[in-house]
PDB file of C-alpha atoms in Angstrom:
ATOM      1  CA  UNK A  45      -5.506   2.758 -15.008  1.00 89.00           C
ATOM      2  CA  UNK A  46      -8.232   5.224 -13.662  1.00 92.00           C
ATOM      3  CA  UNK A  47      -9.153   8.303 -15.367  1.00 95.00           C
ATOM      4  CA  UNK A  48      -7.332  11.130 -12.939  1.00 96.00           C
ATOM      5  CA  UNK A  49      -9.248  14.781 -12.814  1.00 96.00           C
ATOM      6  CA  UNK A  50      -6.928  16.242 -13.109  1.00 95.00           C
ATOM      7  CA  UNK A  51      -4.932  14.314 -15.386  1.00 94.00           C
ATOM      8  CA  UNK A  52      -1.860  15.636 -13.677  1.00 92.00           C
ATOM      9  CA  UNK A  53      -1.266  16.660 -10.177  1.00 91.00           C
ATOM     10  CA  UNK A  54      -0.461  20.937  -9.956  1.00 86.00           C
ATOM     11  CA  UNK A  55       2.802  21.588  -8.847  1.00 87.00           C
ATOM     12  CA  UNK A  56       1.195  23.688  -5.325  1.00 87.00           C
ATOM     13  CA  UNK A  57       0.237  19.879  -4.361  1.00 87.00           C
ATOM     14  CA  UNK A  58       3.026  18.116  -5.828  1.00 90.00           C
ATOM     15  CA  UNK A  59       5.598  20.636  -3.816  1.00 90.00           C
ATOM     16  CA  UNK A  60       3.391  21.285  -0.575  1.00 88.00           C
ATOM     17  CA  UNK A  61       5.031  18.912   2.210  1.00 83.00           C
ATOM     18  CA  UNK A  62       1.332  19.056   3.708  1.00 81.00           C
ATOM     19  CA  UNK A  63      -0.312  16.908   0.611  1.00 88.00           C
ATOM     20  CA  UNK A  64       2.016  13.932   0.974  1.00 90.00           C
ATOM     21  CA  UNK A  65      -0.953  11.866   1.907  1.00 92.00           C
ATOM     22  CA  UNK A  66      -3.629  13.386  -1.176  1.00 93.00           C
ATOM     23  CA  UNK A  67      -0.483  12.474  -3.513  1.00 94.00           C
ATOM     24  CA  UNK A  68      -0.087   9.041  -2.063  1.00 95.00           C
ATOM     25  CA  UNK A  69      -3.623   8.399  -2.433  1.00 96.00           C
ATOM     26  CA  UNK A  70      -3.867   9.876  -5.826  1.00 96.00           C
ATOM     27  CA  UNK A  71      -0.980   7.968  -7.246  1.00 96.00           C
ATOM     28  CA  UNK A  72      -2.637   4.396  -5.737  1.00 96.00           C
ATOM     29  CA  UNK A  73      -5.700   5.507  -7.255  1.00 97.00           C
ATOM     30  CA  UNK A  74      -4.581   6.188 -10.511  1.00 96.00           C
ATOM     31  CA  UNK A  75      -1.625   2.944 -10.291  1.00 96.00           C
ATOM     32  CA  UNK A  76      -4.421   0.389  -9.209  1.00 96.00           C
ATOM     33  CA  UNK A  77      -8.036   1.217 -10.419  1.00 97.00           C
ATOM     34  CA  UNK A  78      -8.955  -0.397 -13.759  1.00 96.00           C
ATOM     35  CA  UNK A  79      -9.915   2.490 -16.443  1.00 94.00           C
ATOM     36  CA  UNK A  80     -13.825   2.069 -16.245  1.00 96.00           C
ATOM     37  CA  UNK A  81     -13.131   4.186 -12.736  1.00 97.00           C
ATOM     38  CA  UNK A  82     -12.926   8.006 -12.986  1.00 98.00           C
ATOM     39  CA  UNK A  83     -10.791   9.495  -9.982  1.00 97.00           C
ATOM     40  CA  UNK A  84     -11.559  13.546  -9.179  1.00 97.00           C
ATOM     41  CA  UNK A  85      -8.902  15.442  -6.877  1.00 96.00           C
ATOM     42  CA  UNK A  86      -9.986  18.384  -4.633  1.00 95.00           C
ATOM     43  CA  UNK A  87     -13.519  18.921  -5.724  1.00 93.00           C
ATOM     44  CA  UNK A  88     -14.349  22.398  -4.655  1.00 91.00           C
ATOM     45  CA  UNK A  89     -18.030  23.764  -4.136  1.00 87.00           C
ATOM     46  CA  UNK A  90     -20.222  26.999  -3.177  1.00 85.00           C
ATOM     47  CA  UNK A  91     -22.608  25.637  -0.838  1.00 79.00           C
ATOM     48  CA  UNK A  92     -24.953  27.863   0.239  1.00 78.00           C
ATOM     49  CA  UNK A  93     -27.385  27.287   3.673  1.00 76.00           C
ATOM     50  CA  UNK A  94     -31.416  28.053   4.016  1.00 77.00           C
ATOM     51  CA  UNK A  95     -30.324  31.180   5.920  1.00 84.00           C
ATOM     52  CA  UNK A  96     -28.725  32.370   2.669  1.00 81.00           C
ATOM     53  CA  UNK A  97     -25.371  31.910   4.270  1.00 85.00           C
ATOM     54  CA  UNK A  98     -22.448  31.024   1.852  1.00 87.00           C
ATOM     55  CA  UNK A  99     -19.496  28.558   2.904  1.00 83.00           C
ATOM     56  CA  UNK A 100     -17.251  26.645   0.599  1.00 88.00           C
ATOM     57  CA  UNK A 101     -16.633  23.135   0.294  1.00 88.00           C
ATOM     58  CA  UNK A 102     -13.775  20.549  -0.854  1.00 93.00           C
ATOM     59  CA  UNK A 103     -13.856  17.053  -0.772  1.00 95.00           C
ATOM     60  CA  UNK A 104     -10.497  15.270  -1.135  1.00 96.00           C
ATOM     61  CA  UNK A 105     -11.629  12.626  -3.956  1.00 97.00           C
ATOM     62  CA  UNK A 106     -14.616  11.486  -5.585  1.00 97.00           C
ATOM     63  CA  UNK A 107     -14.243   8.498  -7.400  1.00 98.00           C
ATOM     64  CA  UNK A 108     -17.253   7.508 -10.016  1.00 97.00           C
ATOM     65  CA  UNK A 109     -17.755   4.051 -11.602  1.00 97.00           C
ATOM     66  CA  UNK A 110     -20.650   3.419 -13.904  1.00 94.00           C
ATOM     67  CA  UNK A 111     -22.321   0.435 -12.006  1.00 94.00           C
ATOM     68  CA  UNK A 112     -20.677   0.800  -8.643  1.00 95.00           C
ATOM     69  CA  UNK A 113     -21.821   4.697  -8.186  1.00 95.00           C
ATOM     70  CA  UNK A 114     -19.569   7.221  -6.640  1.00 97.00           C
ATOM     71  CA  UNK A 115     -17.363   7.270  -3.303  1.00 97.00           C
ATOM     72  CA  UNK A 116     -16.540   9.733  -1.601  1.00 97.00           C
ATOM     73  CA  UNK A 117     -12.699   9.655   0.259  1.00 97.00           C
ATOM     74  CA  UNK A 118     -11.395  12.652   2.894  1.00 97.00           C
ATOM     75  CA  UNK A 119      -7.640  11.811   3.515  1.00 96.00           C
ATOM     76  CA  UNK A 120      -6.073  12.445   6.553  1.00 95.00           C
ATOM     77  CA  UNK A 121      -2.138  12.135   6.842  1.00 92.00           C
ATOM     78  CA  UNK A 122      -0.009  11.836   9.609  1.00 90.00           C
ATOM     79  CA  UNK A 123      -0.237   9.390  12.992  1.00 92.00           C
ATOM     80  CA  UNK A 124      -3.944   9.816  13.320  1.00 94.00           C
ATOM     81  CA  UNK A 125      -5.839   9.225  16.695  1.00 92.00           C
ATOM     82  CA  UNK A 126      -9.054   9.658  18.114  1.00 94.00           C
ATOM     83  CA  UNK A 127      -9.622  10.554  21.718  1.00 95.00           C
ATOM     84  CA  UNK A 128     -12.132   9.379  24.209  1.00 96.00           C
ATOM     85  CA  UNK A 129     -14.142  12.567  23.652  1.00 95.00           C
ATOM     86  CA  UNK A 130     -14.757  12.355  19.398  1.00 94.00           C
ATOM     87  CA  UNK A 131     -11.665  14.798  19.014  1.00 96.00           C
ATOM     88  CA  UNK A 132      -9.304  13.579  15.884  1.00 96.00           C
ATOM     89  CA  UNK A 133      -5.730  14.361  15.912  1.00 95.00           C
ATOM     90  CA  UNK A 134      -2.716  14.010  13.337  1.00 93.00           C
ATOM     91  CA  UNK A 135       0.581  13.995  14.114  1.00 91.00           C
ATOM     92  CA  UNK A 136       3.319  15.353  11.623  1.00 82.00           C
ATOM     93  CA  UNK A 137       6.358  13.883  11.205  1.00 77.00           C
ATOM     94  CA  UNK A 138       8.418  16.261  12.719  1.00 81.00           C
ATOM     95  CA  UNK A 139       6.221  15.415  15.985  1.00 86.00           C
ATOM     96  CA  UNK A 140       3.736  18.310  16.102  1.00 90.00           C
ATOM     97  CA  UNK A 141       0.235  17.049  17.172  1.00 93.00           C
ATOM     98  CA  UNK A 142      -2.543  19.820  15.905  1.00 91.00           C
ATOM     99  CA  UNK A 143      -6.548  18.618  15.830  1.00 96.00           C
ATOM    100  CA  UNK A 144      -8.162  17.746  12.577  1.00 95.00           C
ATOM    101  CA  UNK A 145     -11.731  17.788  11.698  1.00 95.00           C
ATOM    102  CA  UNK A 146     -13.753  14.529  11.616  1.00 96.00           C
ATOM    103  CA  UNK A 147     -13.116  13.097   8.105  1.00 96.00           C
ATOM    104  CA  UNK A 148     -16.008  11.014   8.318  1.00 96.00           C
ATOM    105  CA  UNK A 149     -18.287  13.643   9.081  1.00 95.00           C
ATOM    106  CA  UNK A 150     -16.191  15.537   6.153  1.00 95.00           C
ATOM    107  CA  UNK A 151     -16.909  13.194   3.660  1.00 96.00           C
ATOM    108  CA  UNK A 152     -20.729  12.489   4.627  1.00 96.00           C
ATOM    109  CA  UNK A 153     -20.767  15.748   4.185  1.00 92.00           C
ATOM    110  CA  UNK A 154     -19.402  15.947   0.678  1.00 94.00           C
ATOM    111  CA  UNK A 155     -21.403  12.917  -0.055  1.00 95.00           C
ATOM    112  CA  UNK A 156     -24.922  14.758   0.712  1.00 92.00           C
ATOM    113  CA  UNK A 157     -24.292  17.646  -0.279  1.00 90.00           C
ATOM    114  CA  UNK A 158     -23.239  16.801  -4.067  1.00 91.00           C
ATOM    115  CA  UNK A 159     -26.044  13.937  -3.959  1.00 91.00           C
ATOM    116  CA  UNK A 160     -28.205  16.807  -3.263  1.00 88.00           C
ATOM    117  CA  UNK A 161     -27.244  18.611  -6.141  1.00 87.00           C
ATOM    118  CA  UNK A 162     -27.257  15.866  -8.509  1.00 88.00           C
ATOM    119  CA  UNK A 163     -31.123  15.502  -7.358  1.00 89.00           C
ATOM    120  CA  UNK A 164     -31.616  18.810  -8.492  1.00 88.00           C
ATOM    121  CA  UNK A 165     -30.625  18.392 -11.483  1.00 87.00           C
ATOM    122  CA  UNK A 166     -33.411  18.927 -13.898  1.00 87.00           C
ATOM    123  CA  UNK A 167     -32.108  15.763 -15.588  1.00 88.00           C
ATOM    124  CA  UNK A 168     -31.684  13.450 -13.181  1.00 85.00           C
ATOM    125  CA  UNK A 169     -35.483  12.054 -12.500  1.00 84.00           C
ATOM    126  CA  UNK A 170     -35.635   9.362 -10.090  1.00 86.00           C
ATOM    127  CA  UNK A 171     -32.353   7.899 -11.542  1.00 85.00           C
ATOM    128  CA  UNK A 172     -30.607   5.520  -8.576  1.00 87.00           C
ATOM    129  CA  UNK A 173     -27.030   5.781  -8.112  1.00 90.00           C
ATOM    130  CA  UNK A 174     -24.780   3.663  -5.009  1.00 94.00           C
ATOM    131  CA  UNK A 175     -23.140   6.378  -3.236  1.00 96.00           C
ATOM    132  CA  UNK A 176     -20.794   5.538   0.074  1.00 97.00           C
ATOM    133  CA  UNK A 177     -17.901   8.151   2.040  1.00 97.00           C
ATOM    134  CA  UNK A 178     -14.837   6.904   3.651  1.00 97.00           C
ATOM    135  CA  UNK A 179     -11.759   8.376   5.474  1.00 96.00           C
ATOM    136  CA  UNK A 180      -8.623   7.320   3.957  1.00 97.00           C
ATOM    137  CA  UNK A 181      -5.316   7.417   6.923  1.00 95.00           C
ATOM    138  CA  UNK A 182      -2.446   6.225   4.808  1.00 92.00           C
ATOM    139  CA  UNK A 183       0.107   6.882   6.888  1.00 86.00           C
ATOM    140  CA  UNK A 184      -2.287   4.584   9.650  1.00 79.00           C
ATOM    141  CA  UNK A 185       0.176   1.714  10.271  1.00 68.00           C
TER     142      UNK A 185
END
């Protein structure tokens, strides 16, 4: 079993009809990763731009392994579908389609941004680590 950050999912996910998808994923993460895998939920960050400006960041998982490095998962729930012009959409189950952002784009994102950070690090030296960002539809049939 995976080692879940948090260990226990809040109750604002666990009762918000929205998160059905983060709690399915978190659950299969947690059910069917081996214990050597560490699972983190709704990783928040301050990023800030060269222009100084300030916007915040989330990525939906980040999953770290000691030899197979870290991947990075944005999960999208709903009917999901992408339109001739690079638009994603999800549609709820009570039949209300709204546009989404790209979750691949999301997680690249995510991915650079924290990789970016991790170079920083006064620590890290020229340390290698694998490091790959996914979208995760698991309501996709």
């Amino acid at each position: 079993m995976a080692l879940m950050f948090p260990k226990e999912l809040p109750l604002e996910v666990v009762d918000n009809p929205l998160l059905k998808a983060e709690r399915k994923v978190y659950q299969a993460l947690k059910d069917q990763l081996s214990d050597d895998f560490h699972a983190f939920h709704s990783v928040s960050y301050l990023s800030i731009e060269e222009s100084g400006k300030e916007s915040d960041g989330e990525c939906d998982f980040i999953i770290a392994h000691p030899v197979g490095g870290l991947l990075f998962l944005e999960v999208k729930g709903g009917e999901i579908r992408l339109d001739e012009n690079d638009q994603w959409y999800s549609l709820s189950g009570v039949g209300v389609e709204y546009k989404i952002k790209n979750p691949i784009k999301q997680a690249k994102r995510n991915k650079f941004y924290i990789l970016e950070k991790l170079r920083q690090h006064r620590g890290w030296g020229n340390r290698f680590v694998r490091i790959a960002h996914c979208a995760v539809l698991p309501s996709v049939k």
